[in-house]
Short mmCIF file of C-alpha atoms and ligand atoms in Angstrom, two decimals:
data_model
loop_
_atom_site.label_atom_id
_atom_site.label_comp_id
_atom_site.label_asym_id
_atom_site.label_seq_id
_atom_site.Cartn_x
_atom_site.Cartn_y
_atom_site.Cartn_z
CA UNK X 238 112.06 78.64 71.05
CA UNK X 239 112.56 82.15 72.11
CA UNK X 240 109.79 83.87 73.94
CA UNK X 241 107.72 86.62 72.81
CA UNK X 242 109.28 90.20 73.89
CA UNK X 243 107.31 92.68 76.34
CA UNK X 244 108.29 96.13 76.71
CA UNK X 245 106.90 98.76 78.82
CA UNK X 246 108.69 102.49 79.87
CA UNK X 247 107.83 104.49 82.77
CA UNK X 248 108.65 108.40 82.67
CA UNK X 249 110.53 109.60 85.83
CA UNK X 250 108.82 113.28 86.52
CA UNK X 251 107.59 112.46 90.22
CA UNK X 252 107.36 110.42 92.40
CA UNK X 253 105.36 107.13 91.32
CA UNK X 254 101.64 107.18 93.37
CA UNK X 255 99.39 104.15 93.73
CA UNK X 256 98.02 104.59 90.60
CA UNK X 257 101.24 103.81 88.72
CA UNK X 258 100.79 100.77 90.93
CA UNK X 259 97.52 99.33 89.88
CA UNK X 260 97.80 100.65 86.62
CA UNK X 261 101.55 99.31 85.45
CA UNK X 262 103.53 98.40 87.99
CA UNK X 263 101.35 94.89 90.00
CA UNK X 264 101.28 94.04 86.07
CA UNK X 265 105.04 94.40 85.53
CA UNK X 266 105.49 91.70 88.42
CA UNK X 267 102.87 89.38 86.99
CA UNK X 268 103.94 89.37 83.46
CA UNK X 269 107.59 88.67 84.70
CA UNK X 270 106.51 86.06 86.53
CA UNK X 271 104.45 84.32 84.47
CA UNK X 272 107.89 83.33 82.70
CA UNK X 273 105.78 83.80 78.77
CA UNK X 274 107.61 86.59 77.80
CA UNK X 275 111.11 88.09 77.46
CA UNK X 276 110.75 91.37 79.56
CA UNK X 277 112.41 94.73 79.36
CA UNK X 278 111.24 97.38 81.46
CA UNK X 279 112.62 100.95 80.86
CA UNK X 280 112.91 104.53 82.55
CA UNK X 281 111.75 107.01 79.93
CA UNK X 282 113.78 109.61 80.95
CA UNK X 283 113.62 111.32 77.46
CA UNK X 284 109.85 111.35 77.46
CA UNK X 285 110.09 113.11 80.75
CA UNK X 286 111.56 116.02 79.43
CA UNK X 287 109.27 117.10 77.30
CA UNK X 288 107.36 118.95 80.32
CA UNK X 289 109.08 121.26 82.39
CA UNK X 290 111.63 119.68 84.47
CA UNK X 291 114.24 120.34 87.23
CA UNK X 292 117.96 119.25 86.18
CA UNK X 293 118.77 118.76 89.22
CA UNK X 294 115.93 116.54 90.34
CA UNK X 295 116.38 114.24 87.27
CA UNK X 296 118.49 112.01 88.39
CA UNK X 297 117.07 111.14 91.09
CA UNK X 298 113.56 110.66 89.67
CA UNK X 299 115.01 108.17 87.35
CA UNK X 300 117.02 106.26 90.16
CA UNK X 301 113.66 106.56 92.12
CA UNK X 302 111.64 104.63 89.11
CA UNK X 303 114.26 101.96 89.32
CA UNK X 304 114.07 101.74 92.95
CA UNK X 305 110.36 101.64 92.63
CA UNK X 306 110.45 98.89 90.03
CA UNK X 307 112.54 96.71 92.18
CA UNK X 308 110.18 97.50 95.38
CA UNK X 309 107.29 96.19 93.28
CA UNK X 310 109.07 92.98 92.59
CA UNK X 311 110.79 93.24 89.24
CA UNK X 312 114.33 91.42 89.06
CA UNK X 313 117.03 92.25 87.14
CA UNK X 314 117.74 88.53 86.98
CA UNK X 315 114.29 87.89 85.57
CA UNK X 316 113.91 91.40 83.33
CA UNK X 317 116.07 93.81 81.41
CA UNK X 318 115.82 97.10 83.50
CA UNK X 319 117.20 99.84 82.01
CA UNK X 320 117.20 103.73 81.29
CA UNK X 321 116.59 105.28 77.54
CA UNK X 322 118.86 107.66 77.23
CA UNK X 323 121.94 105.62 78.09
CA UNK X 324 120.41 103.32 74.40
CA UNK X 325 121.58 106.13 71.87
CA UNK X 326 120.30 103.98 69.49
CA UNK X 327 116.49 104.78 70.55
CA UNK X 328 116.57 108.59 69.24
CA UNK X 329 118.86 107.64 66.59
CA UNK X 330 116.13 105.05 65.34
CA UNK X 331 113.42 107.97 66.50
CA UNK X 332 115.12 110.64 63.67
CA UNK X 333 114.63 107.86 61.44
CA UNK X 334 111.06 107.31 61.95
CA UNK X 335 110.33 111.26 62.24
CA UNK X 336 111.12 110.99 58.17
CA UNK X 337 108.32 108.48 57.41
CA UNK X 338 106.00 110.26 59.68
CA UNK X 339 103.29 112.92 58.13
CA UNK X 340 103.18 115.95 60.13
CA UNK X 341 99.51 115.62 59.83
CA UNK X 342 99.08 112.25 61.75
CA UNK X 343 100.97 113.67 64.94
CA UNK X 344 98.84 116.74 64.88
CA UNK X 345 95.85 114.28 65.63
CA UNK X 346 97.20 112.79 68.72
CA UNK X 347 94.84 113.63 71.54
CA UNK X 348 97.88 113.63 74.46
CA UNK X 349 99.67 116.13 72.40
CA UNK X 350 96.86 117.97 72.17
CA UNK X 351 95.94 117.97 75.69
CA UNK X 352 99.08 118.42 76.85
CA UNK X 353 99.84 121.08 74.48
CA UNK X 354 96.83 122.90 75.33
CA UNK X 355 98.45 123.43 79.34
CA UNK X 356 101.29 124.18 78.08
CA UNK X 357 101.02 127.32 75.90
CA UNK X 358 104.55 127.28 74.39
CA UNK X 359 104.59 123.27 73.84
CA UNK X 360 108.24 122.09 72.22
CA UNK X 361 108.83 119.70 69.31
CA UNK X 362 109.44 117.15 71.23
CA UNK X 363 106.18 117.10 72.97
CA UNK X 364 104.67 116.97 69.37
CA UNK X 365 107.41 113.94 68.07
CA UNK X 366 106.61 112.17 71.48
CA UNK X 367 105.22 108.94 69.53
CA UNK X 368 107.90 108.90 67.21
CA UNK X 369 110.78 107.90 69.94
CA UNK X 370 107.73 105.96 71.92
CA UNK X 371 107.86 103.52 68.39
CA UNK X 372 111.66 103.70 68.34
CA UNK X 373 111.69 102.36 72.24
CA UNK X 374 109.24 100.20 71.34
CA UNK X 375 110.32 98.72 67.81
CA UNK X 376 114.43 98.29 68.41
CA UNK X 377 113.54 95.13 70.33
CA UNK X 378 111.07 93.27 68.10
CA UNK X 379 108.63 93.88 70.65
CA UNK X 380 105.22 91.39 70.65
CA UNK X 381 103.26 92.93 73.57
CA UNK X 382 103.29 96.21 75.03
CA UNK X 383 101.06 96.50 78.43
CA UNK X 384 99.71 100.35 78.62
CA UNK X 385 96.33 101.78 79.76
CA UNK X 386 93.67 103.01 77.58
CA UNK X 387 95.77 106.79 77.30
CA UNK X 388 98.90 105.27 75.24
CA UNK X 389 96.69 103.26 72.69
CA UNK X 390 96.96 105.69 69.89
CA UNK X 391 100.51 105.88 69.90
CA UNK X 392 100.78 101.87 69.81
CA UNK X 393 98.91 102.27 66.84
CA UNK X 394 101.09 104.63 65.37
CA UNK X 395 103.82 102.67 66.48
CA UNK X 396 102.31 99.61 64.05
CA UNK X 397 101.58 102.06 61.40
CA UNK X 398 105.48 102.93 61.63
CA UNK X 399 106.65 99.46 61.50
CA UNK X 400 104.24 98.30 58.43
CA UNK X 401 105.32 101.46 56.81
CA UNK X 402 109.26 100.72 57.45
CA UNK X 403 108.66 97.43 55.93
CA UNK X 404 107.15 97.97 53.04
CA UNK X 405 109.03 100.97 51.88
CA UNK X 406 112.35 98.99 52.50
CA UNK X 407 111.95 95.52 53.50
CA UNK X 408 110.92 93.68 56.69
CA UNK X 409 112.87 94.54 59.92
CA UNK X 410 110.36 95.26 62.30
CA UNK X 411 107.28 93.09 64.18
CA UNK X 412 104.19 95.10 65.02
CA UNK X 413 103.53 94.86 68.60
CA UNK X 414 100.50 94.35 70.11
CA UNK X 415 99.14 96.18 73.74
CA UNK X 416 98.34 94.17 76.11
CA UNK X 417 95.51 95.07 79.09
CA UNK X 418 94.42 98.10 77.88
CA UNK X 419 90.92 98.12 80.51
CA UNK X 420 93.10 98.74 83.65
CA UNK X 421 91.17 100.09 85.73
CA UNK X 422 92.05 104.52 86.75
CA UNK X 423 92.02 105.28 89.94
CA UNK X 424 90.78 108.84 90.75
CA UNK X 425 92.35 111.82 92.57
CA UNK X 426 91.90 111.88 96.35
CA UNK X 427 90.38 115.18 95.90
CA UNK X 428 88.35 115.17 92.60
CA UNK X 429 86.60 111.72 91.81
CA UNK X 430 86.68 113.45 88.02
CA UNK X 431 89.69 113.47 87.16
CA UNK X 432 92.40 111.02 87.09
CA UNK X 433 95.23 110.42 89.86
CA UNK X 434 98.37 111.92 88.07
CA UNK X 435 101.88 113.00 88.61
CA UNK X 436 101.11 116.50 87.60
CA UNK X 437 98.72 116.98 90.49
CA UNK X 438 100.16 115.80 93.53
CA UNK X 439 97.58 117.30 95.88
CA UNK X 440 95.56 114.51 94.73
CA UNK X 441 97.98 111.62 94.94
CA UNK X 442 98.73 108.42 97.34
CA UNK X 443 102.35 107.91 96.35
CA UNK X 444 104.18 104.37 97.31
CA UNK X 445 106.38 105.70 99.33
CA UNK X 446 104.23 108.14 101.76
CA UNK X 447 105.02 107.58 105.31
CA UNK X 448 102.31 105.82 107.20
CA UNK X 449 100.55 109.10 108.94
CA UNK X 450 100.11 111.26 105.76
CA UNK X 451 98.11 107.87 103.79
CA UNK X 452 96.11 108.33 107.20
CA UNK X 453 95.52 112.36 106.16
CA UNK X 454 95.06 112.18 102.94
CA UNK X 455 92.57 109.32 103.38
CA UNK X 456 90.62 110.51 105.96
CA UNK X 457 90.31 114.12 103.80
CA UNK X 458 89.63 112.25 100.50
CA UNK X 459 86.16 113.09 99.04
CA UNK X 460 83.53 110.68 99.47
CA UNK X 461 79.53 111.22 98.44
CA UNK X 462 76.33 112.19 100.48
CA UNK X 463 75.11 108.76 100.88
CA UNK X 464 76.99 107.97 104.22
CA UNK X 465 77.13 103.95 102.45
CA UNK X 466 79.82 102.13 101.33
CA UNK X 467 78.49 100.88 97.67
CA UNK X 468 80.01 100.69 94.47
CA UNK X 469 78.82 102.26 91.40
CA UNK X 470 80.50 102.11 88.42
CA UNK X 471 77.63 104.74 86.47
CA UNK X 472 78.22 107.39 89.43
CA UNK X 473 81.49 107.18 89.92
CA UNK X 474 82.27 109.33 92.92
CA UNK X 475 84.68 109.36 95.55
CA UNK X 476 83.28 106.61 97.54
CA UNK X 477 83.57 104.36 94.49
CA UNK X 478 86.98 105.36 93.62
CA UNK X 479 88.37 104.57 97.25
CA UNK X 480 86.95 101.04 96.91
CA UNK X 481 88.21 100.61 93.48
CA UNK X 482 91.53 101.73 95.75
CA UNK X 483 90.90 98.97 98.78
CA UNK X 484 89.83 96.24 96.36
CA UNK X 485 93.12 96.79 94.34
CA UNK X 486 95.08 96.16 97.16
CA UNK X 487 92.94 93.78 99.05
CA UNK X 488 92.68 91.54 96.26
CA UNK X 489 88.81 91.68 96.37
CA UNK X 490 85.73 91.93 93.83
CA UNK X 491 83.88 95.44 94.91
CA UNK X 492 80.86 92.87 95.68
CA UNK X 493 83.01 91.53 98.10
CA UNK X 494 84.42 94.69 99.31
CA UNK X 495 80.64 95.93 99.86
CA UNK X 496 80.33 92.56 102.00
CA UNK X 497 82.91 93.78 104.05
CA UNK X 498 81.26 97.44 104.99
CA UNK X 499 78.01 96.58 105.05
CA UNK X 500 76.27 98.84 107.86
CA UNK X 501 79.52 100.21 108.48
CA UNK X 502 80.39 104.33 107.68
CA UNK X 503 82.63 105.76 105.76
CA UNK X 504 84.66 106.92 108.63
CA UNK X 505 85.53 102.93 109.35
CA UNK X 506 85.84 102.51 105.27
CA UNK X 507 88.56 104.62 105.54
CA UNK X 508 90.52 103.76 108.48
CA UNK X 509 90.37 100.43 107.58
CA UNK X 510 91.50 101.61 103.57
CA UNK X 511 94.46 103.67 105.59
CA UNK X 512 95.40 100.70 107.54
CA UNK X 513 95.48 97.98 104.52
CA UNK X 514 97.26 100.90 102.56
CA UNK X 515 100.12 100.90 105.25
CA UNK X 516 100.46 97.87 105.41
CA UNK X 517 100.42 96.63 101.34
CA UNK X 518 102.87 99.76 101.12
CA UNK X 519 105.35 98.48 103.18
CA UNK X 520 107.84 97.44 100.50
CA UNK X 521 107.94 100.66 99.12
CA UNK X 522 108.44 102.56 101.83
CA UNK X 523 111.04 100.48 103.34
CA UNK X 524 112.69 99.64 99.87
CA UNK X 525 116.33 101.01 100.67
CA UNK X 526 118.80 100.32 97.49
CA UNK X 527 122.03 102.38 97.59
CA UNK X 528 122.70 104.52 94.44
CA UNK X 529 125.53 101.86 93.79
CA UNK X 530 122.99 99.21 93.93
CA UNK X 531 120.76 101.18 91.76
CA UNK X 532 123.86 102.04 89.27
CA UNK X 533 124.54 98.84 89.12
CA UNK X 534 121.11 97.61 87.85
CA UNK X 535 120.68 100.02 85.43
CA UNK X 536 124.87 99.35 83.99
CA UNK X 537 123.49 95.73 83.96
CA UNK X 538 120.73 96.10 81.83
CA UNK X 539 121.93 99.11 79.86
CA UNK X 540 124.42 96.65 78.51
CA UNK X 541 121.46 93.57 77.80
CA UNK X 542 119.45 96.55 76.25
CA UNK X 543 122.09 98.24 74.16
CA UNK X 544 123.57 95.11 72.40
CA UNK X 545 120.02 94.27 71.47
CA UNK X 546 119.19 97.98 70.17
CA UNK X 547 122.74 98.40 68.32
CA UNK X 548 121.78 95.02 66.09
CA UNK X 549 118.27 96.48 64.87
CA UNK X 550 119.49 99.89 64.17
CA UNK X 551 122.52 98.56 62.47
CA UNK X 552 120.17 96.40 60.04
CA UNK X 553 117.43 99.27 59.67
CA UNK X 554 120.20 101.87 58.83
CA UNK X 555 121.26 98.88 56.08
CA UNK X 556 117.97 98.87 54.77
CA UNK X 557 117.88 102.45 54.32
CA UNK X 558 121.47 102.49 52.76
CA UNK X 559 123.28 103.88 55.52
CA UNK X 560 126.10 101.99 56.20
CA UNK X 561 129.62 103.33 56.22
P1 LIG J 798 102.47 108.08 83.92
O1 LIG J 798 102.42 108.40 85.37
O2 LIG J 798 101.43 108.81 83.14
O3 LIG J 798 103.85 108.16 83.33
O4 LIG J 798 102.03 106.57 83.78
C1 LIG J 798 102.83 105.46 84.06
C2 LIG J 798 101.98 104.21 84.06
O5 LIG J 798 101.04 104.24 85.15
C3 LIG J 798 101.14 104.05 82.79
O6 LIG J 798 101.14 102.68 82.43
C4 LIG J 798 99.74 104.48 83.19
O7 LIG J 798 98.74 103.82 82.45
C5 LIG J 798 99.69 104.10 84.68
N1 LIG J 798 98.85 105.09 85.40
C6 LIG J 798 99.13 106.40 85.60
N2 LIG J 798 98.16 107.00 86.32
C7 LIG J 798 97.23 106.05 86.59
C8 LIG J 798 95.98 106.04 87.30
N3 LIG J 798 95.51 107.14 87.90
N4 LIG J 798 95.28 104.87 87.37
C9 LIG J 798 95.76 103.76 86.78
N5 LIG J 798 96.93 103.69 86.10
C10 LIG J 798 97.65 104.82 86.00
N1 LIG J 799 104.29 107.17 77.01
C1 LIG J 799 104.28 106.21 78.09
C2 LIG J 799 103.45 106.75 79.26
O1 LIG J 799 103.36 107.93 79.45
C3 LIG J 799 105.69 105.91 78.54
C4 LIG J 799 106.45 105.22 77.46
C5 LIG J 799 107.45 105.74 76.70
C6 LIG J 799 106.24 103.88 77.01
N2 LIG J 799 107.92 104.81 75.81
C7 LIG J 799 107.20 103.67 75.96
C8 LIG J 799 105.37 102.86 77.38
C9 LIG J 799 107.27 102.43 75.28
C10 LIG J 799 105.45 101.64 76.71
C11 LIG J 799 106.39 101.44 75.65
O2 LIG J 799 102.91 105.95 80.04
#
């Protein structure tokens, strides 16, 4: 029997920060691992340039997500690692989908809104964003799709695609399911309100810092006035968010990280956070893959991904009477 498909994308605009860690990446190695699923993890290069962007940083971001991927333990023996816009199949298949797709529904989603919001002269593709998210998603008869809480609405869209596809022209297409949607955020360094993201780096840890800035930016995180080291999920806070940070990486309950400090101050807290930081980012750091090595990854599973993508768009442009 085959084994149920997983695919997950990460966009390249960044470098990748400990966040992108808890949130996707420790997952990514598990659900390899576990050997249930067939995996393919992508570079969503596309995606990425519906911001503002640097041509000629791009490349290297994406060769950077790869290299990050392989740091955190995926294998291209074990997973199909590729980049989406070497699969012209997924924006073919996304044109597709943009003509069963109300203009209405992608007015409602709340990251176009957001992001729309910041940036005052948004593009079209910021606004069809779900569209080629289904397409990436739908070309390999996906079952599970592990994203945080933020990329829920567009998995529903993505089923609402899929049941629409079939019944307007016949079953091709499996509605995927997401998988761990409670991970947990982790905060910025500098404002326990808001979450750790790319598009602030003031406030990020990212995997590949060199040992002495994780002991900066630690040491100038924000913590609270209470001078202990105790979890509260209701408050928040800084303090909360930096064990949230050491239990991640410790492997530890926050009951169990409170064991730990007890009487201690937060100056110790974070030394010791900085230390177990350096040391659980070792791979990252140290992960040194030649852009041949890299190339040849992504040629590798560029070609796994592709021949899968051309047979589904091949039967969906069928469907739709498109065949030459
Ligand atoms: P992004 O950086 O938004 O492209 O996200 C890539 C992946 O990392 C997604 O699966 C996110 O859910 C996850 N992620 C991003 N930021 C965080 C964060 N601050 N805490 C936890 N997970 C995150
Ligand atoms: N939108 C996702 C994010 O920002 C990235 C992404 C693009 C993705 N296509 C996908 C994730 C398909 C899962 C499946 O995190």
């Amino acid at each position: 029997m085959t084994k149920p498909v997983l695919v997950s994308g990460i966009q390249p605009s960044g470098r990748l920060h400990i966040g992108n860690f808890v949130g996707a990446l420790r997952h990514f190695k598990e659900l390899q691992d576990s050997g249930d699923y067939e995996c393919l993890f992508f570079v969503a290069d596309y995606h990425s340039i519906t911001e503002p962007f640097r041509p000629d940083m791009k490349g290297k971001e994406v060769k950077d997500v790869v290299r990050m991927f392989l740091a955190a333990g995926l294998s291209p023996q074990k997973s199909t690692i590729f980049v989406q816009s070497h699969i012209s199949a997924h924006t073919e298949l996304a044109w597709i989908f943009s003509t069963l797709t109300p203009f209405g529904e992608l007015s409602r989603m709340t990251q176009f809104k957001e992001k729309s919001v910041r940036q005052p002269s948004a593009n079209i593709g910021l606004f069809t964003y779900p569209v080629l998210m289904a397409a990436d998603i739908l070309l390999y008869d996906t079952a599970v799709v592990p994203v945080g809480d933020d990329q829920l609405q567009h998995l529903e869209f993505t089923r609402t695609i899929a049941r629409k596809f079939n019944a307007k022209f016949g079953k091709v297409f499996t509605e995927p399911k997401p998988l761990m949607t409670d991970i947990p955020r982790l905060m910025s360094l500098h404002d326990s309100e808001k979450k750790m993201s790319k598009s602030v780096p003031a406030g990020c840890l990212y995997l590949d810092d060199a040992p002495d800035d994780i002991r900066k930016k630690i040491a100038s995180a924000v913590t609270d006035s209470g001078g202990k080291v105790r979890y509260s999920i209701k408050k928040g806070g800084g303090i909360s968010n930096l064990m949230r940070i050491y239990g991640a990486f410790a492997d530890l309950p926050m009951k169990d990280v409170e064991k730990v400090f007890e009487g201690k101050g937060y100056k110790e807290f974070k030394s010791a956070l900085a230390e177990l930081l350096i040391k659980k980012l070792s791979p990252f750091r140290e992960a040194r893959y030649s852009d041949k090595e890299l190339e040849k990854v992504i040629a590798q599973g560029d070609k796994k991904a592709r021949a899968l993508a051309d047979v589904k768009l091949t039967e969906v442009k069928k469907k739709i009477g498109l065949t030459r």
